[in-house]
Structure formats: C-alpha cells, structure tokens
Tab-separated table of C-alpha atoms in Angstrom:
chain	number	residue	atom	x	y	z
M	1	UNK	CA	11.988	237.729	113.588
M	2	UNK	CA	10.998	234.602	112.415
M	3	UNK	CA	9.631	234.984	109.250
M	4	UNK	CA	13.470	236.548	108.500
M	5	UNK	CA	14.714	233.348	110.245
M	6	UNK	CA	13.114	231.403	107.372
M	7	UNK	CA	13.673	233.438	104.870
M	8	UNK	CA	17.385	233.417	106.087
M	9	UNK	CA	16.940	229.681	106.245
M	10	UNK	CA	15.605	229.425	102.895
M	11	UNK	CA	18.548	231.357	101.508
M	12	UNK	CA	20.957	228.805	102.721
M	13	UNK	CA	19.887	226.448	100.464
M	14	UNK	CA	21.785	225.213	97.472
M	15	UNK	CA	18.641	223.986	95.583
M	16	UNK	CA	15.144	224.039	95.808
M	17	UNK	CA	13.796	220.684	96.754
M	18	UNK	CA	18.024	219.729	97.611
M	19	UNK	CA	16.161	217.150	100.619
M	20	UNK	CA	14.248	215.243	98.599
M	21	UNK	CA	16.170	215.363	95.669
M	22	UNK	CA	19.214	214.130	97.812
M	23	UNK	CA	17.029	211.643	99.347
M	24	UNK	CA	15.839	210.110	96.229
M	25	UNK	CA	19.391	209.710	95.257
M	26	UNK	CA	20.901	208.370	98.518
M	27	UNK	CA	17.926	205.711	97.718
M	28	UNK	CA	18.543	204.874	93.913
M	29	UNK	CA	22.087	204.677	94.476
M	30	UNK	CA	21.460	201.863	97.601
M	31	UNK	CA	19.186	200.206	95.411
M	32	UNK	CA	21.383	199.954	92.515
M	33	UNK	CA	24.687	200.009	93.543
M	34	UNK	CA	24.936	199.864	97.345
M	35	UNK	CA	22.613	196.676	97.985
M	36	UNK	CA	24.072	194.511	95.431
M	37	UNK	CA	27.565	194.937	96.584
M	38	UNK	CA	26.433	194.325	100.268
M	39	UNK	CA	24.997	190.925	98.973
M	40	UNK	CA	28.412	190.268	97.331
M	41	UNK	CA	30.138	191.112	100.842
M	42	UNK	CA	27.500	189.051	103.139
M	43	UNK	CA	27.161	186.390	100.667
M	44	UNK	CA	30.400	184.668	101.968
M	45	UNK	CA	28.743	180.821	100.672
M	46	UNK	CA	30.989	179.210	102.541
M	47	UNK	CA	34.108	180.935	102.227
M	48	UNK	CA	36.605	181.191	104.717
M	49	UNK	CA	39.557	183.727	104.963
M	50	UNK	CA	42.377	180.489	104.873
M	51	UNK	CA	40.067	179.450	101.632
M	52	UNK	CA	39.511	182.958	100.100
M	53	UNK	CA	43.359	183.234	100.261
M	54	UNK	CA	43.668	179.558	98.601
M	55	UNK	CA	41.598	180.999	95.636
M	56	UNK	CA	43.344	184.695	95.120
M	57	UNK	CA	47.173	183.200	95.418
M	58	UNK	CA	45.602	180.410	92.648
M	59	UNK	CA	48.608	181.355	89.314
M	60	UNK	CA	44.983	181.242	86.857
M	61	UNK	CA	43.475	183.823	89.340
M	62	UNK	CA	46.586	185.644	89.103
M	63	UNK	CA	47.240	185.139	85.070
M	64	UNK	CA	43.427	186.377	84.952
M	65	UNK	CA	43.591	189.657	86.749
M	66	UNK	CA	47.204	190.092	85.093
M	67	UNK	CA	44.938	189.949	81.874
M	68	UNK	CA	42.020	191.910	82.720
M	69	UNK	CA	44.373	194.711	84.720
M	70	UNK	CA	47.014	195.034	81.735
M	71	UNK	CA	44.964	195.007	79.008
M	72	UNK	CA	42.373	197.588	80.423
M	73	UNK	CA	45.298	200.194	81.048
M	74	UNK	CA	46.980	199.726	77.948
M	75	UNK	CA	43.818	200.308	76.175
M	76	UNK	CA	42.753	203.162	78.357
M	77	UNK	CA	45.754	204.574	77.497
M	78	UNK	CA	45.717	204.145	73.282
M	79	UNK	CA	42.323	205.812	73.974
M	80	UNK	CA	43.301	208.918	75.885
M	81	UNK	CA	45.485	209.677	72.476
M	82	UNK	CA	43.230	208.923	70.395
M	83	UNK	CA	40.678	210.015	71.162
M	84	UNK	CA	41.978	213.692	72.469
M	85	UNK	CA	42.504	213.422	68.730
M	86	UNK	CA	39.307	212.295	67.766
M	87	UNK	CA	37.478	214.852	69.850
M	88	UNK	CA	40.202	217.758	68.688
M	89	UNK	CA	39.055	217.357	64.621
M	90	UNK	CA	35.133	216.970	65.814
M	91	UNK	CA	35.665	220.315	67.445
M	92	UNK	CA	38.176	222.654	65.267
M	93	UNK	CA	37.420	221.291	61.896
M	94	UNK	CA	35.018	221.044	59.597
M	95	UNK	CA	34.757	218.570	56.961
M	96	UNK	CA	31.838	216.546	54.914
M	97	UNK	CA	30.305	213.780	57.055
M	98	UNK	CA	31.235	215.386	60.109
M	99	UNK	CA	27.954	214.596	61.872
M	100	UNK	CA	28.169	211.503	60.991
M	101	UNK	CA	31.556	210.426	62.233
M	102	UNK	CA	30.333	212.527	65.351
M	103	UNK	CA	27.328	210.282	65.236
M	104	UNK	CA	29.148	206.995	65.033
M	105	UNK	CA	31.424	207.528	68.222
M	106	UNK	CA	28.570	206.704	70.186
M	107	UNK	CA	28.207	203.171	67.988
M	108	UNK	CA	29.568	201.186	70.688
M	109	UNK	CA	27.379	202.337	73.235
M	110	UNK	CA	24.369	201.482	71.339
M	111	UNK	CA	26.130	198.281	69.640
M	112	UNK	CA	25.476	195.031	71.412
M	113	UNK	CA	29.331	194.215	73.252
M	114	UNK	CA	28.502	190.688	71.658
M	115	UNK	CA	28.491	191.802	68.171
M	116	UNK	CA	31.073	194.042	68.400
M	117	UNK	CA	33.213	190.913	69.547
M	118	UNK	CA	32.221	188.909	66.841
M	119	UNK	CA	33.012	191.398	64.250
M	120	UNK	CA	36.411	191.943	65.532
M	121	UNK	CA	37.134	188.142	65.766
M	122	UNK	CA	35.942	187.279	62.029
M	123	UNK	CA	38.130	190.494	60.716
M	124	UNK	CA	41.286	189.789	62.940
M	125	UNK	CA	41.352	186.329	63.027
M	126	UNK	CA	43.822	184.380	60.377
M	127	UNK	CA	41.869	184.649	57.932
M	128	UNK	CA	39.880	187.775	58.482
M	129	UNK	CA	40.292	190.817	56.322
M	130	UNK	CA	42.924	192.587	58.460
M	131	UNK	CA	44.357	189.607	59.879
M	132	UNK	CA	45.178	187.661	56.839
M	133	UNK	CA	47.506	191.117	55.703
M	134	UNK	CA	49.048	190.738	59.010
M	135	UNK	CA	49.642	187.198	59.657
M	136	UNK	CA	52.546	186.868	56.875
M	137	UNK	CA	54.428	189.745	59.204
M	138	UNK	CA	53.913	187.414	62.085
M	139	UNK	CA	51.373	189.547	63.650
M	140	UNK	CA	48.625	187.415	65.351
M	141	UNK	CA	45.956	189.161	66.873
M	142	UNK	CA	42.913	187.417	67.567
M	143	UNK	CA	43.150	184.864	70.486
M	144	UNK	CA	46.050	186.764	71.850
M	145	UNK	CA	45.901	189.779	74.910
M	146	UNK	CA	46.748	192.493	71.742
M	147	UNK	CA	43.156	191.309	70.550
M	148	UNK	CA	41.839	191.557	73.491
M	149	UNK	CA	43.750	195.572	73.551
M	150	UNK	CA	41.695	196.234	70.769
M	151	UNK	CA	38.291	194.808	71.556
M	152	UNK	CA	38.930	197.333	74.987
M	153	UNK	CA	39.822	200.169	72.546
M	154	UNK	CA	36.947	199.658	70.687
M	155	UNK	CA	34.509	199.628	73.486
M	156	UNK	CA	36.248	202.662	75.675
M	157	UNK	CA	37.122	205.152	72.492
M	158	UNK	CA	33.571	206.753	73.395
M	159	UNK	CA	34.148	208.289	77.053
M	160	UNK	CA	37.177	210.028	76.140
M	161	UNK	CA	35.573	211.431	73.307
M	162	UNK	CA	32.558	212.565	74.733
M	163	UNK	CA	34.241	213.469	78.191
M	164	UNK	CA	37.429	215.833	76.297
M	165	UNK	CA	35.074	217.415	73.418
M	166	UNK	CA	32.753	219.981	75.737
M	167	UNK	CA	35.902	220.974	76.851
M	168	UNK	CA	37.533	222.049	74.280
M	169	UNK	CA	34.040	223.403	72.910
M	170	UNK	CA	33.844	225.960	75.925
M	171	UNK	CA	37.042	226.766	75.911
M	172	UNK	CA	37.889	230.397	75.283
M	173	UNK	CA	40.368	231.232	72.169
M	174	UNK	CA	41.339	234.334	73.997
M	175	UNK	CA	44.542	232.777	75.816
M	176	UNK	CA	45.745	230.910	72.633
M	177	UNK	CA	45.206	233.846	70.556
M	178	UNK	CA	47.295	236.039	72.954
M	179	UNK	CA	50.130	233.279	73.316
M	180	UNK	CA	50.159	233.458	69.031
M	181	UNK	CA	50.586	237.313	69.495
M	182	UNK	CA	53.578	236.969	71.743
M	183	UNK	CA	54.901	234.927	69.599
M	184	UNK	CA	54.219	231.143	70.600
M	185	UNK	CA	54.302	228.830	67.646
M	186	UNK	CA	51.769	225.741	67.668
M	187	UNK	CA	52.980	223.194	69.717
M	188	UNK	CA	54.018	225.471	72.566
M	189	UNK	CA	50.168	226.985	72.553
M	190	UNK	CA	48.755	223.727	72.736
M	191	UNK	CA	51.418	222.416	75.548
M	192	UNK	CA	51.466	225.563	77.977
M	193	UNK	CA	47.676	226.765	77.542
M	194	UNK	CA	45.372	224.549	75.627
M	195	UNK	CA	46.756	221.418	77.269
M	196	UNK	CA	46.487	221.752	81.167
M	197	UNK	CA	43.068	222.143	81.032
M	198	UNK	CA	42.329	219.368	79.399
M	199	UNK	CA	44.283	217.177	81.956
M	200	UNK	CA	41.341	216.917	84.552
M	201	UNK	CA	39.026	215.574	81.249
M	202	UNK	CA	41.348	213.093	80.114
M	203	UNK	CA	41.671	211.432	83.710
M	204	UNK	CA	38.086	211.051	83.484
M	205	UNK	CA	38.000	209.495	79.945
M	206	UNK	CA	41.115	207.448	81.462
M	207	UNK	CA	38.971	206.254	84.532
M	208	UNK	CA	36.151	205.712	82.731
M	209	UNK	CA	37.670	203.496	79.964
M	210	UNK	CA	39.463	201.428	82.563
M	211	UNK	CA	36.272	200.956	84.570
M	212	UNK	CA	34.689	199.422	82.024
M	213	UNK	CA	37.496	197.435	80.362
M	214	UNK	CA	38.112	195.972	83.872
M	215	UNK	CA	34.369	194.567	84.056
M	216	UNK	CA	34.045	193.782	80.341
M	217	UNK	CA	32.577	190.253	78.793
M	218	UNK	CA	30.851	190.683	75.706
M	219	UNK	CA	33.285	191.605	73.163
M	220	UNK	CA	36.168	190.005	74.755
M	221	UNK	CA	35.197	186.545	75.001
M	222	UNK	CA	34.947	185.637	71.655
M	223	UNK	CA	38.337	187.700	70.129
M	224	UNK	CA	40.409	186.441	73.556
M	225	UNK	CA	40.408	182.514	73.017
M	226	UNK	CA	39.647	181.718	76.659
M	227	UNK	CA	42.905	180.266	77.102
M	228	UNK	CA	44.203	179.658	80.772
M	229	UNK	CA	47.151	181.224	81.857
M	230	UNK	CA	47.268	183.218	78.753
M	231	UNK	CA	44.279	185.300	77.764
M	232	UNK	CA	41.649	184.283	80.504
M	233	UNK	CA	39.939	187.819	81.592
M	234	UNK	CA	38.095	187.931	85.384
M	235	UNK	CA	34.842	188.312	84.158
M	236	UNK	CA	34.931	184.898	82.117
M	237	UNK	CA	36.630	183.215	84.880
M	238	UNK	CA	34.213	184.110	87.135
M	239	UNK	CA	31.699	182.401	84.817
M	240	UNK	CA	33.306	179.695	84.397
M	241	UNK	CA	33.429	179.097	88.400
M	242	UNK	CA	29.613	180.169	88.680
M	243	UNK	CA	29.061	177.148	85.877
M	244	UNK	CA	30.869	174.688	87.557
M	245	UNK	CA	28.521	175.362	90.734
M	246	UNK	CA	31.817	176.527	92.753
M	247	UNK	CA	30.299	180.218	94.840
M	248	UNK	CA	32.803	180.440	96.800
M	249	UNK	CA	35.333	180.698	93.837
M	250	UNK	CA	33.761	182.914	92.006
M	251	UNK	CA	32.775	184.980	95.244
M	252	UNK	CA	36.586	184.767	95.851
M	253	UNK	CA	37.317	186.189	92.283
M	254	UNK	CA	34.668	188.770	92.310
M	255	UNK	CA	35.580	190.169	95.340
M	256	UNK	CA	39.367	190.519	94.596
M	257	UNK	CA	38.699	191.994	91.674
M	258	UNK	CA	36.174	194.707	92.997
M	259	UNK	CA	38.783	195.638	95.642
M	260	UNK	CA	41.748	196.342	93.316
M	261	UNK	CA	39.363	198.293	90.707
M	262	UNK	CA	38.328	200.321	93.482
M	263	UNK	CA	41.518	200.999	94.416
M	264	UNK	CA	42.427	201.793	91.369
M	265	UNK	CA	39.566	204.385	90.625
M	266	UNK	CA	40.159	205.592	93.913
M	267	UNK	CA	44.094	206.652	92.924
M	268	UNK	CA	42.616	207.606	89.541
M	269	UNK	CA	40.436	210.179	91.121
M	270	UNK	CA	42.622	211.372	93.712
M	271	UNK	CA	45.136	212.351	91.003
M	272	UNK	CA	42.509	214.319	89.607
M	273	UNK	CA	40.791	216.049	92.276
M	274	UNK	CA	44.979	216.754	92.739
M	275	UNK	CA	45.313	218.207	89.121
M	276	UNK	CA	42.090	220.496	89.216
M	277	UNK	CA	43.318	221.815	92.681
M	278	UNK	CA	46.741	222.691	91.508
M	279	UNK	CA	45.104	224.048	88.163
M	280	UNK	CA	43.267	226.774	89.791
C-alpha cells in the first residue's frame, strides 16, 4: 500500500524536480526583483507622507509622468500596428533578404539605447536627414514628445514582433481555408478567424512595449531636449533629483511611478487573461 501511495504521489506531479525548480525561482526572482523593490519601499530617507504628497502634486512631477505615461501608450500603440504587420510579411511571404530584415528586428535589443538615441537625434533634428525635409512643413520632431514617440517606437517594435509571429506561425490554415470555401472574401477571414486569436498576443506585445517605454532613459534623453514642463520623462527626472543629492525626491518620483505602471500592467493583464477566457 505504500509503495502505490508513492507511486500515486509521484503521479501528481506536474514536473519532475517542480520543488526545486520552483524553489530556485521563488529565490532568483527575490533576488532580482523582489529585494530591490523592498529597498525602494523601506528606504523612505526621510520622507514623510505630508512630504511624499508635496513631491507627487509638484506640476514638473506631474508634466513628467504626463510625458513618460502618454508617450509610452501612444507608441505602444503605433507598434501593435505595425508590427502585427511586420510580423504578418515575416510569416506569409517570402521575399529576398527576408532573413535579414527578420534578423534586424532584434537590432534594438542588441543596440546600445544610447546610440540608438543619438542616431535618431542627428537624423531628426533641424538639420538631420529626415528632419531638414520636414522642418519647411512645420514638422519639428526632435526635442519635442513626437520625438520622443518615435525613439519609444523604435525601442518597443521588437516585442510585438517577436510576441505576434509564433502565432501566426502555428496557426492552422484549416479555418481560413474553410471560411474562403464558404465564401468569405479577405478582410472578413482575417477579422472573424485569423484575428481573435491574435488578440491575447498583441496585449502582450502592448504590455510589453509600454513596460519598457515607461522605464526608458537611453534613447530618450538625448532626442527629448530635457525641457521642464514640456518633454521631461520620469526616468531623467529622477536623475536629476538623485544628482542634486535630494533621496527623498527621487524616492518620491520612483515610487509614484512604480505604482501607476503596476497598475497599469495589472489592467493590461487582466484584460487579457479576460480575452483568452472568453476566446475558448
């Protein structure tokens, strides 16, 4: 009886090794992510709530996460088209080169976000390549929040590429060949079968691209201007307080601005755990 008791046991496992493999992860995730944001939280340097509310009412505070929070979802948002786009021509059509434009999708994760914000600057600024065609049309993009759009665009094309294309590469041509039988031109195929299950993948592309525009530095600093009240991001803000010796303010800052991204991931992944349920 008990050797069928173990073996029983054994059976009720999900995977071999799930303790310590669970373990290991319960620890890297403390170490890395957990422990670091408990500092943030304990580390209060001084602040008080009556002061902590001083600093997040502050209009620059405000005008910063206004910034950070609008240009981030705007961005996120230009992605999710383009790059369901993007990842639809890697995946149904074949053309020269197209390992290599496959290939350079990835460039800005490997790309240093402080190159990448230099590059953009010197070809967007007045008298860049692009900008210079666009400045006699009154478009000005460098040192305004559309620069800072693009430098977000640029840096959060990637995850809805790569989290939309293994999608659509598993997907089964069954349904859409059926709904061409019956007679269902293009557009309607790709709205009523191809398109709802590629709702769940573009939320995560979404969430993912707004994660990190929220928390960017690198390439936005240089194309943004740094100008108070106008296009001052979080992150920079945040430096600027830790430079001028003032923790509290940037503790203040940081703080704020972990809160509302986590409440905005949080809503972000609600809605999807929503969409795959209803999907079923």
């Amino acid at each position: 009886m008990a050797l069928l008791r173990t073996k029983s046991n054994r059976r009720r496992q999900v995977l071999p090794g799930f303790g310590i493999g669970m373990g290991f992860t319960v620890f890297y995730m403390s170490l890395v992510v957990l422990v670091p944001l408990s500092a943030l939280l304990l580390n209060h340097t001084g602040l008080t709530w009556s002061k902590f509310w001083e600093i997040a009412v502050d209009p620059r505070v405000l005008a910063s996460y206004r910034v950070s929070l609008g240009t981030a979802a705007l961005a996120a948002l230009i992605d999710v088209v383009l790059g369901l786009l993007l990842a639809w021509v890697l995946v149904r059509y074949e053309f020269p080169g197209k390992h290599l434009w496959d290939a350079l999708i990835d460039l800005p994760f490997a790309l240093p976000t402080a190159v990448a914000g230099v590059a953009l600057t010197a070809i967007y600024s007045a008298n860049g390549w692009i900008g210079s065609l666009l400045a006699p049309l009154g478009i000005k993009v460098a040192f305004t929040p559309l620069g800072i759009t693009l430098a977000l665009m640029f840096i959060g094309i990637p995850f809805v590429v790569r989290t939309v294309q293994p999608v659509l590469q598993d997907a089964e041509r069954d349904a859409e060949e059926a709904a061409a039988t019956l007679g269902a031109g293009r557009w309607r195929t790709f709205r009523t079968v191809i398109f709802p299950t590629l709702i769940p993948p573009l939320l995560t592309g979404f969430a993912l691209a707004f994660a990190r525009g929220i928390g960017e530095y690198g390439s936005v600093v240089f194309i943004s201007g740094n100008m108070p009240m106008k296009t001052e991001i979080a992150p920079l803000l945040i430096m600027s307080k830790l430079e001028q010796f003032d923790y509290a303010g940037a503790t203040a800052v940081a703080l704020l601005l972990l809160l509302i991204s986590f409440l905005m991931l949080l809503c972000i992944n609600l809605l999807q755990h929503w969409t795959r349920k209803t999907a079923r």
